[in-house]
Tab-separated table of C-alpha atoms in Angstrom:
chain	number	residue	atom	x	y	z
A	1	UNK	CA	3.795	29.624	-14.545
A	2	UNK	CA	-0.090	28.911	-14.728
A	3	UNK	CA	0.255	26.755	-17.753
A	4	UNK	CA	2.906	24.830	-16.135
A	5	UNK	CA	0.799	24.183	-13.101
A	6	UNK	CA	-2.084	23.163	-15.088
A	7	UNK	CA	0.051	20.533	-16.955
A	8	UNK	CA	1.286	19.196	-13.677
A	9	UNK	CA	-2.259	19.330	-11.937
A	10	UNK	CA	-3.972	17.394	-15.055
A	11	UNK	CA	-1.105	14.837	-15.134
A	12	UNK	CA	-1.666	14.180	-11.444
A	13	UNK	CA	-5.311	14.278	-11.565
A	14	UNK	CA	-5.686	11.947	-14.662
A	15	UNK	CA	-2.621	9.851	-13.526
A	16	UNK	CA	-4.315	8.660	-10.367
A	17	UNK	CA	-7.554	7.449	-12.161
A	18	UNK	CA	-5.609	5.622	-14.755
A	19	UNK	CA	-3.229	4.059	-12.293
A	20	UNK	CA	-6.041	2.670	-10.390
A	21	UNK	CA	-7.887	1.360	-13.481
A	22	UNK	CA	-4.777	-0.317	-15.024
A	23	UNK	CA	-4.089	-1.984	-11.639
A	24	UNK	CA	-7.665	-3.171	-10.996
A	25	UNK	CA	-7.559	-6.744	-12.427
A	26	UNK	CA	-4.304	-7.678	-10.501
A	27	UNK	CA	-5.421	-6.519	-7.209
A	28	UNK	CA	-4.819	-9.091	-4.534
A	29	UNK	CA	-2.443	-11.476	-6.445
A	30	UNK	CA	0.526	-12.334	-3.853
A	31	UNK	CA	2.757	-13.751	-6.448
A	32	UNK	CA	3.735	-13.002	-9.968
A	33	UNK	CA	3.279	-16.606	-10.913
A	34	UNK	CA	-0.408	-16.579	-10.200
A	35	UNK	CA	-0.800	-13.235	-11.840
A	36	UNK	CA	0.932	-14.174	-14.994
A	37	UNK	CA	-1.032	-17.436	-15.306
A	38	UNK	CA	-4.367	-15.416	-15.346
A	39	UNK	CA	-3.390	-12.456	-17.413
A	40	UNK	CA	0.178	-12.923	-18.958
A	41	UNK	CA	1.881	-9.464	-19.124
A	42	UNK	CA	-0.668	-6.664	-18.407
A	43	UNK	CA	0.033	-3.861	-21.097
A	44	UNK	CA	-3.703	-2.553	-21.409
A	45	UNK	CA	-6.708	-1.834	-19.679
A	46	UNK	CA	-8.457	-5.050	-18.607
A	47	UNK	CA	-11.532	-6.494	-17.029
A	48	UNK	CA	-10.981	-8.699	-14.003
A	49	UNK	CA	-11.424	-12.408	-14.177
A	50	UNK	CA	-13.176	-14.837	-12.166
A	51	UNK	CA	-12.183	-17.082	-10.271
A	52	UNK	CA	-9.660	-15.032	-8.395
A	53	UNK	CA	-7.245	-17.693	-6.995
A	54	UNK	CA	-6.766	-15.546	-3.650
A	55	UNK	CA	-10.159	-13.928	-3.269
A	56	UNK	CA	-10.622	-12.857	0.348
A	57	UNK	CA	-14.434	-12.083	0.009
A	58	UNK	CA	-15.711	-15.213	1.196
A	59	UNK	CA	-14.012	-14.954	4.528
A	60	UNK	CA	-15.273	-11.439	5.134
A	61	UNK	CA	-18.166	-11.023	7.786
A	62	UNK	CA	-21.679	-10.136	6.379
A	63	UNK	CA	-23.293	-8.330	9.230
A	64	UNK	CA	-27.172	-7.595	9.139
A	65	UNK	CA	-27.247	-3.757	9.171
A	66	UNK	CA	-30.075	-1.102	8.925
A	67	UNK	CA	-30.726	0.324	5.510
A	68	UNK	CA	-28.902	3.349	6.153
A	69	UNK	CA	-25.653	1.519	7.277
A	70	UNK	CA	-25.824	-1.498	4.783
A	71	UNK	CA	-22.801	-1.160	2.630
A	72	UNK	CA	-23.351	-4.597	1.118
A	73	UNK	CA	-26.750	-4.984	-0.441
A	74	UNK	CA	-28.431	-8.379	-1.762
A	75	UNK	CA	-26.077	-8.745	-4.873
A	76	UNK	CA	-22.770	-8.205	-3.035
A	77	UNK	CA	-23.892	-10.651	-0.276
A	78	UNK	CA	-24.498	-13.147	-3.076
A	79	UNK	CA	-21.183	-12.595	-4.736
A	80	UNK	CA	-19.228	-12.633	-1.226
A	81	UNK	CA	-20.640	-16.181	-0.553
A	82	UNK	CA	-19.221	-17.438	-3.911
A	83	UNK	CA	-15.738	-18.754	-3.640
A	84	UNK	CA	-13.214	-17.128	-5.934
A	85	UNK	CA	-15.224	-13.872	-6.690
A	86	UNK	CA	-12.644	-11.332	-7.813
A	87	UNK	CA	-12.677	-8.323	-5.574
A	88	UNK	CA	-13.703	-6.173	-8.415
A	89	UNK	CA	-16.021	-8.616	-10.056
A	90	UNK	CA	-18.146	-7.030	-12.821
A	91	UNK	CA	-16.154	-3.844	-13.529
A	92	UNK	CA	-15.477	-3.310	-16.974
A	93	UNK	CA	-12.013	-2.541	-18.516
A	94	UNK	CA	-11.412	1.118	-17.833
A	95	UNK	CA	-13.523	1.211	-14.666
A	96	UNK	CA	-12.447	2.517	-11.420
A	97	UNK	CA	-12.277	0.863	-7.961
A	98	UNK	CA	-14.433	2.146	-5.052
A	99	UNK	CA	-11.595	4.297	-3.555
A	100	UNK	CA	-11.201	6.147	-6.618
A	101	UNK	CA	-14.959	6.610	-6.995
A	102	UNK	CA	-15.014	8.093	-3.771
A	103	UNK	CA	-12.114	10.399	-4.756
A	104	UNK	CA	-14.113	11.556	-7.616
A	105	UNK	CA	-17.101	12.052	-5.212
A	106	UNK	CA	-14.699	13.895	-2.759
A	107	UNK	CA	-13.454	16.104	-5.739
A	108	UNK	CA	-17.101	16.928	-6.731
A	109	UNK	CA	-17.944	17.824	-3.121
A	110	UNK	CA	-14.995	20.201	-2.752
A	111	UNK	CA	-15.837	21.729	-6.340
A	112	UNK	CA	-19.608	22.096	-5.085
A	113	UNK	CA	-18.430	23.871	-1.711
A	114	UNK	CA	-15.629	25.670	-3.266
A	115	UNK	CA	-13.704	24.071	-0.283
A	116	UNK	CA	-13.554	20.926	1.815
A	117	UNK	CA	-16.557	20.652	3.952
A	118	UNK	CA	-16.287	17.607	6.068
A	119	UNK	CA	-19.834	17.359	6.936
A	120	UNK	CA	-20.813	17.664	3.390
A	121	UNK	CA	-18.362	15.177	2.360
A	122	UNK	CA	-19.591	12.669	4.967
A	123	UNK	CA	-23.247	13.130	3.867
A	124	UNK	CA	-22.281	12.449	0.339
A	125	UNK	CA	-20.030	9.432	1.288
A	126	UNK	CA	-22.865	7.766	3.074
A	127	UNK	CA	-25.291	8.184	0.087
A	128	UNK	CA	-22.736	6.642	-2.299
A	129	UNK	CA	-21.907	3.795	0.175
A	130	UNK	CA	-25.485	2.638	0.991
A	131	UNK	CA	-27.650	3.476	-2.005
A	132	UNK	CA	-28.486	0.963	-4.514
A	133	UNK	CA	-26.391	1.648	-7.733
A	134	UNK	CA	-24.264	4.041	-5.562
A	135	UNK	CA	-21.245	2.410	-6.942
A	136	UNK	CA	-20.460	-0.780	-8.955
A	137	UNK	CA	-17.547	-2.348	-7.004
A	138	UNK	CA	-17.797	-5.469	-5.265
A	139	UNK	CA	-14.926	-5.238	-2.697
A	140	UNK	CA	-15.519	-2.929	0.455
A	141	UNK	CA	-12.289	-2.192	2.318
A	142	UNK	CA	-12.089	-2.464	6.084
A	143	UNK	CA	-12.273	1.117	6.975
A	144	UNK	CA	-15.694	1.484	5.317
A	145	UNK	CA	-17.064	-1.731	6.868
A	146	UNK	CA	-15.865	-0.616	10.243
A	147	UNK	CA	-17.281	2.864	9.811
A	148	UNK	CA	-20.959	1.671	9.078
A	149	UNK	CA	-20.838	-1.032	11.783
A	150	UNK	CA	-19.749	1.522	14.347
A	151	UNK	CA	-22.692	3.796	13.273
A	152	UNK	CA	-25.032	0.880	13.488
A	153	UNK	CA	-23.995	-0.043	16.954
A	154	UNK	CA	-24.042	3.739	17.956
A	155	UNK	CA	-20.170	3.822	18.464
A	156	UNK	CA	-18.290	6.833	17.775
A	157	UNK	CA	-16.298	6.267	14.423
A	158	UNK	CA	-13.537	8.402	15.408
A	159	UNK	CA	-12.880	6.240	18.672
A	160	UNK	CA	-13.601	2.996	17.259
A	161	UNK	CA	-12.151	3.374	13.734
A	162	UNK	CA	-9.694	0.662	12.041
A	163	UNK	CA	-6.320	0.616	13.873
A	164	UNK	CA	-4.717	0.221	10.310
A	165	UNK	CA	-5.393	1.749	7.095
A	166	UNK	CA	-4.325	0.723	3.617
A	167	UNK	CA	-2.898	2.493	0.532
A	168	UNK	CA	-6.268	2.702	-1.253
A	169	UNK	CA	-7.573	4.325	1.903
A	170	UNK	CA	-5.088	7.003	1.533
A	171	UNK	CA	-5.753	7.382	-2.322
A	172	UNK	CA	-9.509	8.464	-1.530
A	173	UNK	CA	-7.970	11.718	-0.158
A	174	UNK	CA	-5.742	12.520	-3.101
A	175	UNK	CA	-7.969	15.422	-4.042
A	176	UNK	CA	-7.285	16.872	-0.741
A	177	UNK	CA	-3.460	16.449	-1.098
A	178	UNK	CA	-3.499	19.080	-3.981
A	179	UNK	CA	-3.942	21.745	-1.364
A	180	UNK	CA	-0.400	21.237	-0.045
A	181	UNK	CA	0.640	23.208	-3.138
A	182	UNK	CA	-1.007	26.322	-1.347
A	183	UNK	CA	-1.054	25.710	2.320
A	184	UNK	CA	0.795	22.472	3.609
A	185	UNK	CA	-0.120	23.032	7.343
A	186	UNK	CA	-3.672	23.527	6.579
A	187	UNK	CA	-3.849	20.472	4.196
A	188	UNK	CA	-2.313	18.215	6.876
A	189	UNK	CA	-5.006	19.306	9.586
A	190	UNK	CA	-7.805	18.680	6.774
A	191	UNK	CA	-6.368	15.216	5.870
A	192	UNK	CA	-6.020	14.307	9.584
A	193	UNK	CA	-9.668	15.203	10.266
A	194	UNK	CA	-10.981	13.358	7.225
A	195	UNK	CA	-8.939	10.254	8.082
A	196	UNK	CA	-9.903	10.286	11.670
A	197	UNK	CA	-13.541	9.460	10.528
A	198	UNK	CA	-12.113	5.888	9.623
A	199	UNK	CA	-8.933	5.009	11.259
A	200	UNK	CA	-7.400	5.684	14.660
A	201	UNK	CA	-3.984	4.551	13.581
A	202	UNK	CA	-1.415	7.174	12.856
A	203	UNK	CA	0.050	5.386	9.711
A	204	UNK	CA	-2.618	6.810	7.375
A	205	UNK	CA	-2.009	10.484	8.272
A	206	UNK	CA	1.570	10.285	8.396
A	207	UNK	CA	1.648	8.695	5.112
A	208	UNK	CA	-0.739	10.978	3.565
A	209	UNK	CA	1.153	14.047	4.870
A	210	UNK	CA	4.426	12.641	3.259
A	211	UNK	CA	2.709	11.928	-0.001
A	212	UNK	CA	1.094	15.241	-0.174
A	213	UNK	CA	4.422	17.058	0.424
A	214	UNK	CA	6.135	15.066	-2.396
A	215	UNK	CA	3.136	16.070	-4.679
A	216	UNK	CA	3.500	19.670	-3.763
A	217	UNK	CA	7.138	19.752	-4.659
A	218	UNK	CA	6.667	18.018	-7.895
A	219	UNK	CA	3.856	20.490	-8.799
A	220	UNK	CA	6.103	23.427	-8.014
A	221	UNK	CA	8.714	21.978	-10.636
A	222	UNK	CA	10.914	19.499	-8.574
A	223	UNK	CA	11.553	16.093	-9.924
A	224	UNK	CA	10.259	13.203	-7.816
A	225	UNK	CA	13.935	12.431	-7.007
A	226	UNK	CA	14.829	16.017	-6.015
A	227	UNK	CA	11.736	16.337	-3.803
A	228	UNK	CA	12.870	13.066	-1.865
A	229	UNK	CA	16.607	13.462	-1.796
A	230	UNK	CA	17.053	17.238	-1.819
A	231	UNK	CA	13.912	18.953	-0.280
A	232	UNK	CA	13.333	16.235	2.420
A	233	UNK	CA	15.512	15.017	5.254
A	234	UNK	CA	16.251	11.120	5.530
A	235	UNK	CA	14.016	10.892	8.535
A	236	UNK	CA	10.995	12.524	6.987
A	237	UNK	CA	9.168	9.064	6.464
A	238	UNK	CA	10.431	5.513	7.158
A	239	UNK	CA	10.021	4.937	3.425
A	240	UNK	CA	13.196	6.875	2.815
A	241	UNK	CA	15.457	4.192	4.651
A	242	UNK	CA	15.187	1.856	1.702
A	243	UNK	CA	18.111	1.912	-0.962
A	244	UNK	CA	15.866	2.944	-3.802
A	245	UNK	CA	18.916	4.371	-6.069
A	246	UNK	CA	20.771	1.160	-5.617
A	247	UNK	CA	18.034	-1.134	-6.428
A	248	UNK	CA	17.308	1.023	-9.655
A	249	UNK	CA	20.856	1.154	-10.762
A	250	UNK	CA	21.442	-2.703	-10.355
A	251	UNK	CA	17.958	-3.372	-11.612
A	252	UNK	CA	16.991	-5.164	-8.573
A	253	UNK	CA	13.200	-5.326	-8.988
A	254	UNK	CA	12.605	-8.441	-7.195
A	255	UNK	CA	14.758	-7.415	-4.219
A	256	UNK	CA	12.837	-4.152	-4.040
A	257	UNK	CA	9.645	-5.952	-4.167
A	258	UNK	CA	10.556	-8.508	-1.427
A	259	UNK	CA	12.262	-5.902	0.667
A	260	UNK	CA	9.246	-3.577	0.774
A	261	UNK	CA	6.324	-5.975	0.389
A	262	UNK	CA	3.633	-5.997	-2.071
A	263	UNK	CA	0.646	-6.149	-0.024
A	264	UNK	CA	-1.753	-3.895	1.428
A	265	UNK	CA	-0.334	-2.297	4.774
A	266	UNK	CA	0.803	1.324	4.330
A	267	UNK	CA	4.241	0.352	5.540
A	268	UNK	CA	4.614	-1.992	2.435
A	269	UNK	CA	2.666	0.082	-0.071
A	270	UNK	CA	4.374	3.544	0.231
A	271	UNK	CA	7.964	2.492	-0.267
A	272	UNK	CA	7.090	0.224	-3.154
A	273	UNK	CA	5.159	3.265	-4.768
A	274	UNK	CA	8.189	5.452	-4.063
A	275	UNK	CA	10.373	2.748	-5.805
A	276	UNK	CA	8.196	2.655	-9.014
A	277	UNK	CA	7.812	6.368	-8.995
A	278	UNK	CA	11.419	6.989	-8.977
A	279	UNK	CA	12.334	4.223	-11.407
A	280	UNK	CA	9.751	5.367	-13.998
A	281	UNK	CA	9.751	9.143	-13.321
A	282	UNK	CA	9.680	10.140	-16.849
A	283	UNK	CA	7.490	7.222	-18.241
A	284	UNK	CA	3.902	7.200	-16.736
A	285	UNK	CA	2.707	4.049	-18.590
A	286	UNK	CA	5.846	2.078	-17.669
A	287	UNK	CA	5.272	2.993	-14.093
A	288	UNK	CA	1.492	2.012	-13.996
A	289	UNK	CA	2.141	-1.424	-15.896
A	290	UNK	CA	5.075	-2.231	-13.812
A	291	UNK	CA	2.858	-1.762	-10.787
A	292	UNK	CA	0.131	-3.822	-12.190
A	293	UNK	CA	2.186	-6.721	-12.926
A	294	UNK	CA	3.604	-6.672	-9.414
A	295	UNK	CA	0.291	-7.769	-8.040
A	296	UNK	CA	-0.573	-7.178	-4.156
A	297	UNK	CA	-2.116	-3.724	-3.219
A	298	UNK	CA	-1.880	-2.648	-6.889
A	299	UNK	CA	-4.909	-0.248	-7.099
A	300	UNK	CA	-3.886	2.128	-4.094
A	301	UNK	CA	-0.285	1.989	-5.229
A	302	UNK	CA	-1.499	2.737	-8.874
A	303	UNK	CA	-3.468	5.818	-7.806
A	304	UNK	CA	-0.476	7.180	-5.824
A	305	UNK	CA	2.219	6.429	-8.498
A	306	UNK	CA	-0.124	8.048	-11.171
A	307	UNK	CA	-0.407	11.094	-9.293
A	308	UNK	CA	3.217	11.520	-8.566
A	309	UNK	CA	4.690	10.600	-11.963
A	310	UNK	CA	1.680	12.115	-13.666
A	311	UNK	CA	2.580	15.362	-12.023
A	312	UNK	CA	6.333	15.037	-13.242
A	313	UNK	CA	5.336	14.005	-16.731
A	314	UNK	CA	2.547	16.411	-17.107
A	315	UNK	CA	-0.623	16.159	-18.899
A	316	UNK	CA	0.698	16.767	-22.355
A	317	UNK	CA	2.859	13.568	-22.101
A	318	UNK	CA	-0.087	11.349	-20.955
A	319	UNK	CA	-1.254	8.428	-23.188
A	320	UNK	CA	-4.519	10.206	-24.336
A	321	UNK	CA	-5.822	6.914	-25.859
A	322	UNK	CA	-5.934	5.207	-22.438
A	323	UNK	CA	-7.521	8.126	-20.926
A	324	UNK	CA	-10.387	8.101	-23.376
A	325	UNK	CA	-10.989	4.551	-22.376
A	326	UNK	CA	-11.596	5.333	-18.774
A	327	UNK	CA	-15.186	4.556	-17.982
A	328	UNK	CA	-15.657	7.964	-16.095
A	329	UNK	CA	-13.438	10.047	-18.340
A	330	UNK	CA	-16.137	12.730	-18.605
A	331	UNK	CA	-16.819	12.952	-14.910
A	332	UNK	CA	-12.879	13.120	-14.222
A	333	UNK	CA	-12.581	15.921	-16.590
A	334	UNK	CA	-15.389	17.939	-15.287
A	335	UNK	CA	-14.542	17.416	-11.751
A	336	UNK	CA	-10.856	18.170	-12.417
A	337	UNK	CA	-11.723	21.318	-14.289
A	338	UNK	CA	-13.599	22.871	-11.256
A	339	UNK	CA	-11.251	21.519	-8.600
A	340	UNK	CA	-8.269	23.267	-10.530
A	341	UNK	CA	-10.148	26.575	-10.892
A	342	UNK	CA	-10.726	26.366	-7.135
A	343	UNK	CA	-7.184	25.425	-6.197
A	344	UNK	CA	-6.758	28.656	-4.180
A	345	UNK	CA	-9.908	27.936	-2.131
A	346	UNK	CA	-9.965	24.054	-1.815
A	347	UNK	CA	-9.184	23.798	2.021
């Protein structure tokens, strides 16, 4: 049993970092036509290309903040002012985006404390976000911008957080979701407290609860399909209203994508993640590359798909050559080892 659990844990752990990295260059493309023009068919780990035809960076506010709240720094300010800058400009092939760098730091914080300590995590989070060289990503998602702007304005982040959150915001807290294997109720409370620092909406927490429940079932030995269709009732989450089985049977990928949506809102990203996870539940690489070639909110979806399909397939079936190409493979292995050893005490 222990060996089976380890295989599923490491499959999910590595899968979430691999899924994010594979998806990184295609993040933010709203159509397959634009994506294919720049990259062709994505079938390997790639670096992002400039210019990004739909870059949103130039339209984002660039507030002047005190040093302890400055999430931008001079280099990002320069890049944000330049039209067409890819959201992940400068990241090399195999690198991870900011949300998964934060997930790695979250895992390290949990490993250090042998549990999740919200205050310790927030202290570490602030250092990563505001220190020169704390991370290499160019794009700063809205929940982080709002958090530091609230702090700078002496506003309570828990009362003034983002009303909405995106899939990548949930992905940060994937290390916490493993706790559902041991204690679902306590894990939900932990996820709620952590997400409350950033978003006042309920979509992030309910989505995180739902995904953590699926992950727990798969780690216990269920397939993704059984976890969704046998172990949950249809009203468990709004995502389950979509006809995933019919789309898969009839090979209606475009119908699935247009019906769920490919962009960032959780309401779109979770059902599309479920679709890819169900369709490619026995082939992790196929799932991750299908996601990357869809465009939209690829990175957050990729991390979640990687965790779910990685758990079902297990670590032994993972593409080791691509894992070795991940920029932070050593850190991912080291933190994963400690988190797994502390699984009984993580929350």
